[in-house]
Coordinates of C-alpha atoms and ligand atoms in Angstrom, one line a residue:
M1 CA 0.0 0.0 0.0
K2 CA 1.5 3.3 -1.0
K3 CA 0.5 6.5 0.7
Q4 CA 0.1 8.9 -2.2
R5 CA -2.4 11.6 -2.1
I6 CA -5.0 12.0 -4.9
A7 CA -7.1 15.1 -5.2
M8 CA -10.8 14.2 -5.1
P9 CA -13.9 16.4 -5.6
L10 CA -15.3 17.6 -2.3
Q11 CA -18.5 15.7 -2.9
V12 CA -16.6 12.4 -3.2
E13 CA -14.6 13.2 0.0
H14 CA -17.9 13.9 1.7
I15 CA -19.5 10.7 0.6
I16 CA -16.5 8.6 1.6
G17 CA -16.3 10.5 4.9
K18 CA -19.9 9.9 5.7
L19 CA -19.8 6.2 4.9
R20 CA -16.7 5.8 7.2
Q21 CA -18.4 7.7 10.0
G22 CA -21.3 5.3 9.6
G23 CA -18.8 2.5 10.4
F24 CA -18.3 1.3 6.8
E25 CA -15.3 1.1 4.5
A26 CA -15.4 3.3 1.4
Y27 CA -13.0 4.2 -1.5
A28 CA -12.9 5.8 -4.8
V29 CA -12.3 3.0 -7.2
G30 CA -11.6 2.0 -10.8
G31 CA -11.3 4.5 -13.7
C32 CA -11.1 7.6 -11.5
V33 CA -8.1 6.3 -9.5
R34 CA -6.4 5.2 -12.8
D35 CA -7.0 8.5 -14.5
S36 CA -5.9 10.6 -11.4
L37 CA -2.6 8.7 -11.2
L38 CA -2.1 9.3 -15.0
G39 CA -2.8 13.0 -14.6
R40 CA -5.9 12.7 -16.7
E41 CA -9.2 14.2 -15.8
P42 CA -11.5 11.4 -14.5
G43 CA -14.8 11.1 -16.4
D44 CA -16.7 10.1 -13.3
W45 CA -16.0 9.1 -9.7
D46 CA -17.2 5.7 -8.6
I47 CA -17.2 4.7 -5.0
T48 CA -17.0 1.2 -3.6
T49 CA -18.1 0.4 0.0
S50 CA -18.7 -2.3 2.5
A51 CA -22.2 -0.8 3.2
R52 CA -25.2 -2.6 1.8
P53 CA -27.5 -0.6 -0.6
E54 CA -30.1 -0.1 2.2
E55 CA -27.4 1.2 4.5
V56 CA -26.1 3.6 1.8
K57 CA -29.7 4.9 1.3
R58 CA -30.1 5.4 5.0
L59 CA -27.0 7.6 5.2
F60 CA -27.8 10.0 2.4
R61 CA -30.8 12.3 1.8
R62 CA -31.0 12.0 -2.0
T63 CA -30.4 8.7 -3.6
I64 CA -31.6 6.9 -6.8
D65 CA -31.9 3.1 -7.0
T66 CA -29.8 2.8 -10.2
G67 CA -28.9 -0.9 -10.1
I68 CA -29.9 -2.0 -6.7
Q69 CA -29.8 -5.7 -7.6
H70 CA -26.1 -5.2 -8.5
G71 CA -25.5 -3.2 -5.3
T72 CA -25.4 0.3 -7.0
V73 CA -27.1 3.3 -5.5
T74 CA -26.6 6.8 -7.0
V75 CA -26.0 9.4 -4.4
L76 CA -26.9 12.9 -5.5
M77 CA -24.7 15.7 -4.2
D78 CA -24.9 19.2 -5.6
R79 CA -27.0 17.8 -8.4
I80 CA -24.3 15.5 -9.5
G81 CA -24.8 11.7 -9.2
Y82 CA -22.1 9.5 -7.7
E83 CA -22.4 5.7 -8.1
V84 CA -21.9 4.0 -4.8
T85 CA -21.6 0.2 -5.1
T86 CA -21.4 -2.4 -2.5
Y87 CA -18.3 -4.7 -2.5
R88 CA -19.4 -7.6 -4.6
I89 CA -18.2 -10.8 -6.2
D90 CA -19.7 -11.7 -9.6
G91 CA -21.2 -15.2 -9.5
E92 CA -21.0 -17.7 -12.3
Y93 CA -21.2 -16.2 -15.8
E94 CA -24.1 -17.7 -17.8
D95 CA -23.7 -16.4 -21.3
G96 CA -20.2 -15.1 -21.7
R97 CA -21.5 -11.7 -20.8
H98 CA -23.5 -11.5 -17.6
P99 CA -23.0 -13.0 -14.2
Q100 CA -25.9 -15.1 -13.1
E101 CA -26.0 -13.6 -9.7
V102 CA -24.1 -11.0 -7.7
V103 CA -22.9 -11.8 -4.2
F104 CA -22.0 -9.1 -1.7
T105 CA -18.8 -9.5 0.2
S106 CA -17.2 -7.7 3.1
E107 CA -13.7 -7.7 1.5
L108 CA -12.5 -4.9 -0.6
I109 CA -9.9 -7.2 -2.2
E110 CA -12.6 -9.6 -3.5
D111 CA -14.3 -6.6 -5.1
L112 CA -11.1 -5.6 -6.8
R113 CA -10.4 -9.1 -8.0
R114 CA -13.6 -9.1 -10.1
R115 CA -12.5 -6.0 -12.1
D116 CA -11.1 -6.3 -15.6
F117 CA -7.6 -4.9 -15.7
T118 CA -5.0 -4.3 -13.0
I119 CA -5.0 -0.5 -13.8
N120 CA -8.8 -0.5 -13.2
A121 CA -8.5 -2.5 -10.0
M122 CA -7.1 0.1 -7.6
A123 CA -9.0 1.8 -4.8
Y124 CA -8.2 5.0 -2.9
S125 CA -9.1 6.9 0.2
H126 CA -7.3 9.7 2.0
D127 CA -7.0 7.5 5.1
T128 CA -5.5 4.4 3.4
G129 CA -3.8 5.8 0.3
I130 CA -3.9 3.6 -2.7
V131 CA -5.0 0.0 -2.4
D132 CA -3.1 -1.8 -5.1
A133 CA -3.5 -5.6 -4.6
F134 CA -2.8 -6.5 -8.3
D135 CA 0.2 -4.3 -9.2
G136 CA -1.8 -1.8 -11.1
M137 CA 0.7 0.9 -10.2
E138 CA 3.5 -1.0 -11.9
D139 CA 1.4 -1.6 -15.0
L140 CA 0.5 2.1 -15.1
K141 CA 4.2 2.9 -15.0
D142 CA 5.0 0.3 -17.7
R143 CA 1.9 1.4 -19.7
V144 CA 0.4 -2.0 -20.1
I145 CA -3.1 -3.4 -20.1
R146 CA -3.1 -6.7 -18.1
C147 CA -6.1 -8.8 -16.9
V148 CA -6.6 -9.3 -13.2
G149 CA -5.8 -13.0 -12.8
N150 CA -6.0 -15.5 -15.7
A151 CA -6.7 -13.7 -18.9
M152 CA -8.5 -16.7 -20.6
E153 CA -10.8 -17.0 -17.7
R154 CA -11.5 -13.4 -17.4
F155 CA -12.3 -13.0 -21.2
G156 CA -14.3 -16.2 -21.0
E157 CA -16.5 -14.7 -18.3
D158 CA -17.2 -11.5 -20.1
A159 CA -16.3 -11.1 -23.8
L160 CA -16.8 -7.3 -23.6
R161 CA -13.5 -7.1 -21.8
I162 CA -11.8 -8.1 -25.1
L163 CA -12.9 -4.8 -26.6
R164 CA -12.3 -2.9 -23.4
A165 CA -8.7 -4.0 -23.5
I166 CA -8.3 -2.5 -27.0
R167 CA -10.2 0.6 -26.1
F168 CA -8.0 1.4 -23.1
S169 CA -4.9 0.7 -25.1
A170 CA -6.1 3.4 -27.6
Q171 CA -7.3 5.9 -25.0
L172 CA -4.2 5.6 -22.9
D173 CA -1.7 4.6 -25.6
F174 CA -0.8 1.5 -23.6
A175 CA 0.4 -1.8 -25.0
I176 CA -1.6 -5.0 -24.3
E177 CA 0.5 -7.4 -22.2
D178 CA 1.5 -10.6 -24.0
K179 CA -0.7 -13.1 -22.2
T180 CA -3.6 -10.8 -22.3
Y181 CA -3.1 -10.3 -26.0
Q182 CA -2.8 -14.0 -26.7
A183 CA -5.9 -14.7 -24.8
I184 CA -7.8 -12.2 -26.9
S185 CA -6.7 -13.9 -30.1
R186 CA -7.7 -17.3 -28.8
I187 CA -11.0 -16.3 -27.4
A188 CA -11.9 -14.0 -30.3
P189 CA -15.1 -16.0 -31.4
N190 CA -16.7 -15.1 -28.0
I191 CA -17.1 -11.5 -29.3
A192 CA -20.1 -12.8 -31.1
K193 CA -21.8 -12.9 -27.6
V194 CA -21.5 -9.2 -27.2
S195 CA -24.4 -7.1 -28.4
K196 CA -23.7 -4.9 -31.5
E197 CA -24.5 -1.8 -29.5
R198 CA -21.9 -2.5 -26.9
I199 CA -19.4 -3.4 -29.6
Q200 CA -20.2 -0.1 -31.3
V201 CA -19.7 2.0 -28.1
E202 CA -16.2 0.5 -27.6
L203 CA -15.2 0.8 -31.3
T204 CA -16.4 4.4 -31.3
K205 CA -14.2 5.1 -28.2
V206 CA -11.2 3.7 -30.1
L207 CA -11.8 5.9 -33.1
C208 CA -12.5 9.0 -31.1
S209 CA -9.3 8.5 -29.0
D210 CA -5.9 10.1 -29.5
N211 CA -4.8 6.8 -31.1
P212 CA -7.5 5.8 -33.6
K213 CA -5.1 3.7 -35.6
K214 CA -5.3 1.2 -32.7
I215 CA -8.5 0.1 -34.4
G216 CA -6.0 -2.1 -36.3
E217 CA -5.7 -4.3 -33.1
V218 CA -9.3 -5.4 -33.7
Y219 CA -8.1 -6.9 -37.0
E220 CA -4.7 -8.1 -35.8
T221 CA -6.2 -10.0 -32.9
G222 CA -8.6 -11.7 -35.3
I223 CA -11.8 -10.5 -33.7
S224 CA -13.1 -8.3 -36.6
R225 CA -14.6 -11.3 -38.4
Y226 CA -16.9 -11.9 -35.4
I227 CA -18.1 -8.3 -35.4
S228 CA -19.6 -8.1 -38.9
P229 CA -18.7 -9.2 -42.4
A230 CA -18.7 -5.6 -43.7
F231 CA -16.6 -4.4 -40.8
S232 CA -14.1 -7.2 -41.4
R233 CA -13.7 -6.3 -45.1
L234 CA -12.7 -2.7 -44.4
P235 CA -9.2 -1.7 -45.7
W236 CA -8.0 -0.9 -42.2
Q237 CA -4.3 -1.0 -43.1
E238 CA -4.8 2.1 -45.2
F239 CA -6.4 4.1 -42.4
Q240 CA -4.8 7.5 -41.9
L241 CA -6.3 10.3 -40.0
P242 CA -5.8 13.8 -41.5
E243 CA -4.2 16.1 -38.9
G244 CA -6.4 18.1 -36.6
L245 CA -9.6 16.2 -37.3
S246 CA -12.3 16.7 -34.6
A247 CA -13.1 13.8 -32.3
E248 CA -16.8 13.7 -33.1
K249 CA -18.3 10.3 -33.6
Y250 CA -19.5 10.8 -37.2
V251 CA -16.2 12.5 -38.2
R252 CA -14.0 9.6 -37.0
W253 CA -16.3 6.9 -38.4
A254 CA -16.2 8.7 -41.7
A255 CA -12.4 9.0 -41.7
F256 CA -12.2 5.3 -41.1
L257 CA -15.0 4.2 -43.5
R258 CA -14.3 6.5 -46.4
L259 CA -11.7 4.1 -47.7
A260 CA -14.4 1.5 -48.3
G261 CA -16.9 3.5 -50.3
P262 CA -20.5 4.6 -49.3
K263 CA -22.1 1.2 -49.6
E264 CA -19.7 -0.7 -47.4
A265 CA -19.6 2.2 -45.0
V266 CA -23.3 2.3 -44.5
Q267 CA -23.5 -1.5 -44.2
T268 CA -20.9 -1.5 -41.5
L269 CA -22.7 1.2 -39.6
K270 CA -26.0 -0.5 -39.9
D271 CA -24.5 -3.8 -38.7
L272 CA -23.2 -1.9 -35.7
K273 CA -26.6 -0.2 -35.0
L274 CA -25.3 3.3 -35.3
D275 CA -27.9 6.1 -35.2
N276 CA -29.5 7.3 -38.5
E277 CA -27.9 10.8 -38.2
T278 CA -24.4 9.3 -38.1
I279 CA -25.2 6.9 -40.9
S280 CA -26.5 9.7 -43.1
R281 CA -23.5 12.0 -42.5
V282 CA -21.0 9.2 -43.1
R283 CA -22.8 8.1 -46.3
T284 CA -22.4 11.6 -47.7
L285 CA -18.8 11.9 -46.6
A286 CA -17.9 8.4 -47.9
A287 CA -19.5 9.3 -51.3
W288 CA -17.4 12.5 -51.6
A289 CA -14.2 11.3 -50.1
G290 CA -11.2 11.6 -52.2
R291 CA -12.9 13.7 -54.9
E292 CA -11.0 16.7 -56.1
I293 CA -13.1 19.7 -57.0
P294 CA -12.0 22.7 -59.0
A295 CA -11.4 25.8 -56.9
E296 CA -14.4 27.7 -58.5
A297 CA -17.2 29.3 -56.6
A298 CA -19.9 27.6 -58.6
E299 CA -18.4 24.1 -58.1
V300 CA -17.9 24.8 -54.4
R301 CA -21.6 25.9 -54.1
R302 CA -22.8 22.8 -55.9
T303 CA -20.9 20.6 -53.6
M304 CA -21.9 22.5 -50.5
S305 CA -25.6 22.2 -51.6
K306 CA -25.3 18.4 -51.3
M307 CA -24.7 18.5 -47.5
S308 CA -25.1 20.4 -44.3
P309 CA -22.6 23.2 -43.5
E310 CA -21.0 21.1 -40.8
V311 CA -20.6 18.1 -43.0
W312 CA -19.0 20.3 -45.7
D313 CA -16.5 21.6 -43.1
T314 CA -15.6 18.0 -42.3
L315 CA -15.3 17.1 -46.0
M316 CA -12.8 19.9 -46.5
E317 CA -10.7 18.5 -43.7
L318 CA -11.0 14.9 -44.8
N319 CA -10.2 15.6 -48.4
E320 CA -7.6 18.1 -47.3
Y321 CA -8.9 20.8 -49.6
G322 CA -6.5 23.7 -50.1
E323 CA -6.7 27.3 -49.0
E324 CA -8.5 28.5 -52.1
I325 CA -11.5 26.3 -51.5
H326 CA -11.6 27.4 -47.8
R327 CA -11.5 31.0 -49.0
L328 CA -14.3 30.5 -51.5
T329 CA -16.4 28.8 -48.8
G330 CA -15.9 31.8 -46.5
E331 CA -17.0 34.2 -49.3
I332 CA -20.0 32.1 -50.2
R333 CA -21.1 32.1 -46.5
E334 CA -20.4 35.8 -46.1
R335 CA -22.5 36.7 -49.1
G336 CA -25.2 34.3 -48.0
D337 CA -25.4 32.6 -51.5
C338 CA -28.4 30.4 -51.8
L339 CA -27.4 26.8 -51.4
D340 CA -30.7 25.1 -50.8
L341 CA -34.4 25.1 -51.8
K342 CA -35.3 26.9 -48.6
H343 CA -33.4 30.0 -49.7
L344 CA -34.6 30.0 -53.3
A345 CA -36.5 33.1 -54.3
V346 CA -39.4 31.1 -55.5
N347 CA -41.2 28.2 -53.8
G348 CA -43.8 25.6 -54.8
Q349 CA -46.7 27.9 -54.3
D350 CA -45.1 30.4 -56.7
L351 CA -44.8 27.7 -59.4
I352 CA -48.4 26.6 -58.9
A353 CA -49.5 30.2 -59.2
A354 CA -47.5 30.4 -62.4
G355 CA -49.5 27.4 -63.8
V356 CA -47.4 24.4 -63.0
K357 CA -49.5 21.4 -62.0
P358 CA -49.1 20.5 -58.4
G359 CA -47.2 17.2 -57.9
K360 CA -43.8 15.7 -58.5
E361 CA -43.0 18.2 -61.3
I362 CA -42.8 21.0 -58.8
G363 CA -39.9 19.4 -56.9
R364 CA -38.0 18.8 -60.2
I365 CA -38.5 22.3 -61.4
L366 CA -37.4 23.8 -58.1
Q367 CA -34.3 21.6 -58.2
E368 CA -33.5 22.8 -61.7
L369 CA -33.9 26.4 -60.6
L370 CA -31.6 25.8 -57.7
E371 CA -29.0 24.5 -60.2
L372 CA -29.2 27.8 -62.1
V373 CA -28.8 29.7 -58.9
L374 CA -25.9 27.6 -57.7
E375 CA -24.2 28.4 -61.1
C376 CA -25.0 32.1 -60.7
P377 CA -26.4 33.4 -57.4
K378 CA -27.5 36.7 -58.9
R379 CA -30.3 34.8 -60.6
N380 CA -31.9 34.2 -57.2
E381 CA -34.7 36.6 -57.8
R382 CA -38.4 35.9 -58.2
E383 CA -38.8 37.7 -61.5
I384 CA -35.8 36.1 -63.1
L385 CA -36.7 32.6 -61.9
L386 CA -40.3 32.8 -62.9
G387 CA -39.1 34.1 -66.3
E388 CA -36.8 31.2 -66.5
I389 CA -39.4 28.5 -66.2
K390 CA -41.3 29.9 -69.2
S391 CA -38.2 29.9 -71.3
K392 CA -37.3 27.2 -73.8
D393 CA -34.8 25.5 -71.5
F394 CA -37.8 24.3 -69.4
H395 CA -39.5 22.5 -72.3
C396 CA -39.0 19.2 -70.7
W397 CA -41.6 20.1 -68.1
R398 CA -44.2 21.3 -70.5
R399 CA -47.2 19.0 -70.4
G400 CA -49.6 20.5 -72.8
S401 CA -52.7 21.8 -71.1
D402 CA -52.0 20.3 -67.7
G403 CA -48.3 21.4 -67.5
I404 CA -46.9 24.9 -67.6
I405 CA -48.8 27.3 -69.6
Ligands
ATP1 P1 -14.1 5.3 -18.4 O1 -13.1 6.3 -18.3 O2 -14.4 4.8 -19.7 O3 -15.4 5.5 -17.6 P2 -13.7 3.2 -16.4 O4 -12.5 2.4 -16.1 O5 -14.3 4.1 -15.4 O6 -13.4 4.0 -17.7 P3 -16.3 2.0 -16.5 O7 -17.0 1.3 -17.6 O8 -16.9 3.3 -16.0 O9 -14.8 2.2 -16.9 O10 -16.2 1.0 -15.3 C1 -15.8 1.4 -14.0 C2 -15.0 0.3 -13.4 O11 -15.7 -0.9 -13.3 C3 -13.7 -0.1 -14.2 O12 -12.6 0.7 -13.9 C4 -13.5 -1.6 -13.8 O13 -12.9 -1.6 -12.5 C5 -14.9 -2.1 -13.6 N1 -15.5 -2.7 -14.8 C6 -16.2 -2.1 -15.8 N2 -16.6 -2.9 -16.7 C7 -16.1 -4.1 -16.4 C8 -16.2 -5.4 -17.0 N3 -16.8 -5.7 -18.1 N4 -15.5 -6.4 -16.3 C9 -14.9 -6.2 -15.2 N5 -14.8 -5.0 -14.6 C10 -15.4 -4.0 -15.2
MG2 MG1 -16.1 5.3 -15.5

């Protein structure tokens, strides 16, 4: 046990203090201890305690039964929730993912033993300092991800840990320790037991980390083929992230999937149950990826009109468009050039009033007018556009008596 002091939020100090005054043991545990020791800002502070859930609830005024059957009570303090979980041992695992039952224990070390990696299995309180029963400190120093106990057993219990190992190696830029790595390769088929949503969350964390290229470990360890056929076909070896790319979900997925083309990109994202908004943005970006466009205002406007402003900004980064295209974009936005039907000087009603038959034709004509305006923004005036639809260029839409007069 090493007496090193970790700065904790006042609320966490308060919760731990109150549990101790109540005669229980209590520690900050897991990710927050790991991140504090690494000098990273912890995402959340979890507390582990010898107190049973009912006892925790008795000690604090505001609590939420988050996962009471697993021993977790959320304690609300200054409107922030802190998860307080009773020391527990996970029972037999039934499906390679979930323990059949959870057994409470009075021993901190038993609770630490059930945790996935040594760096995640440390506890801390001001009174005791760091409790490090599985050499997590040493692994932090050596920058390695190592299972607590036997790696094959631990991955066998819960296959999600396989992806967590790769995810932490990307987020922390740590290597996966040899035995842990070998176990991952051997137990790869078990990944099929993990839900696609959970797989997606972990893969997204890898791509959004500072080391997105570590997505390659998913392939090198042989687990990709148990994730999805489309995912396993991706040309991951060619993956390069342009410098300075934002860490948003859709941006990172697009950077990874653009190499595969829009069809494969969309299939991969559907397999992994990504949300429709992400799928739609990635589809657009994958379709435009790698396309050079001439540095001309009209061409830039035409391309901009195919996507939202945000997606266009991302495309410029992904395709590493030069200064000239960035400058033209700035001018187009400054002038407020019309880029979509919403900003066209005429609408469907105007066309109907001008004698176009209501229906599909309206949409097509509006689209054609938009093309004219994208070519030359000065044309975006009511008179000009209404004049335009009567000109010979619009013959294709004339439908005798029931078309344009
Ligand atoms: P993050 O920064 O992503 O929150 P974390 O380490 O806090 O990282 P959590 O998913 O919040 O990860 O889990 C909190 C702790 O619970 C972990 O540090 C680990 O001790 C334990 N843990 C979480 N998931 C598992 C698992 N699948 N198997 C074993 N232990 C786990
Ligand atoms: Mg956490």
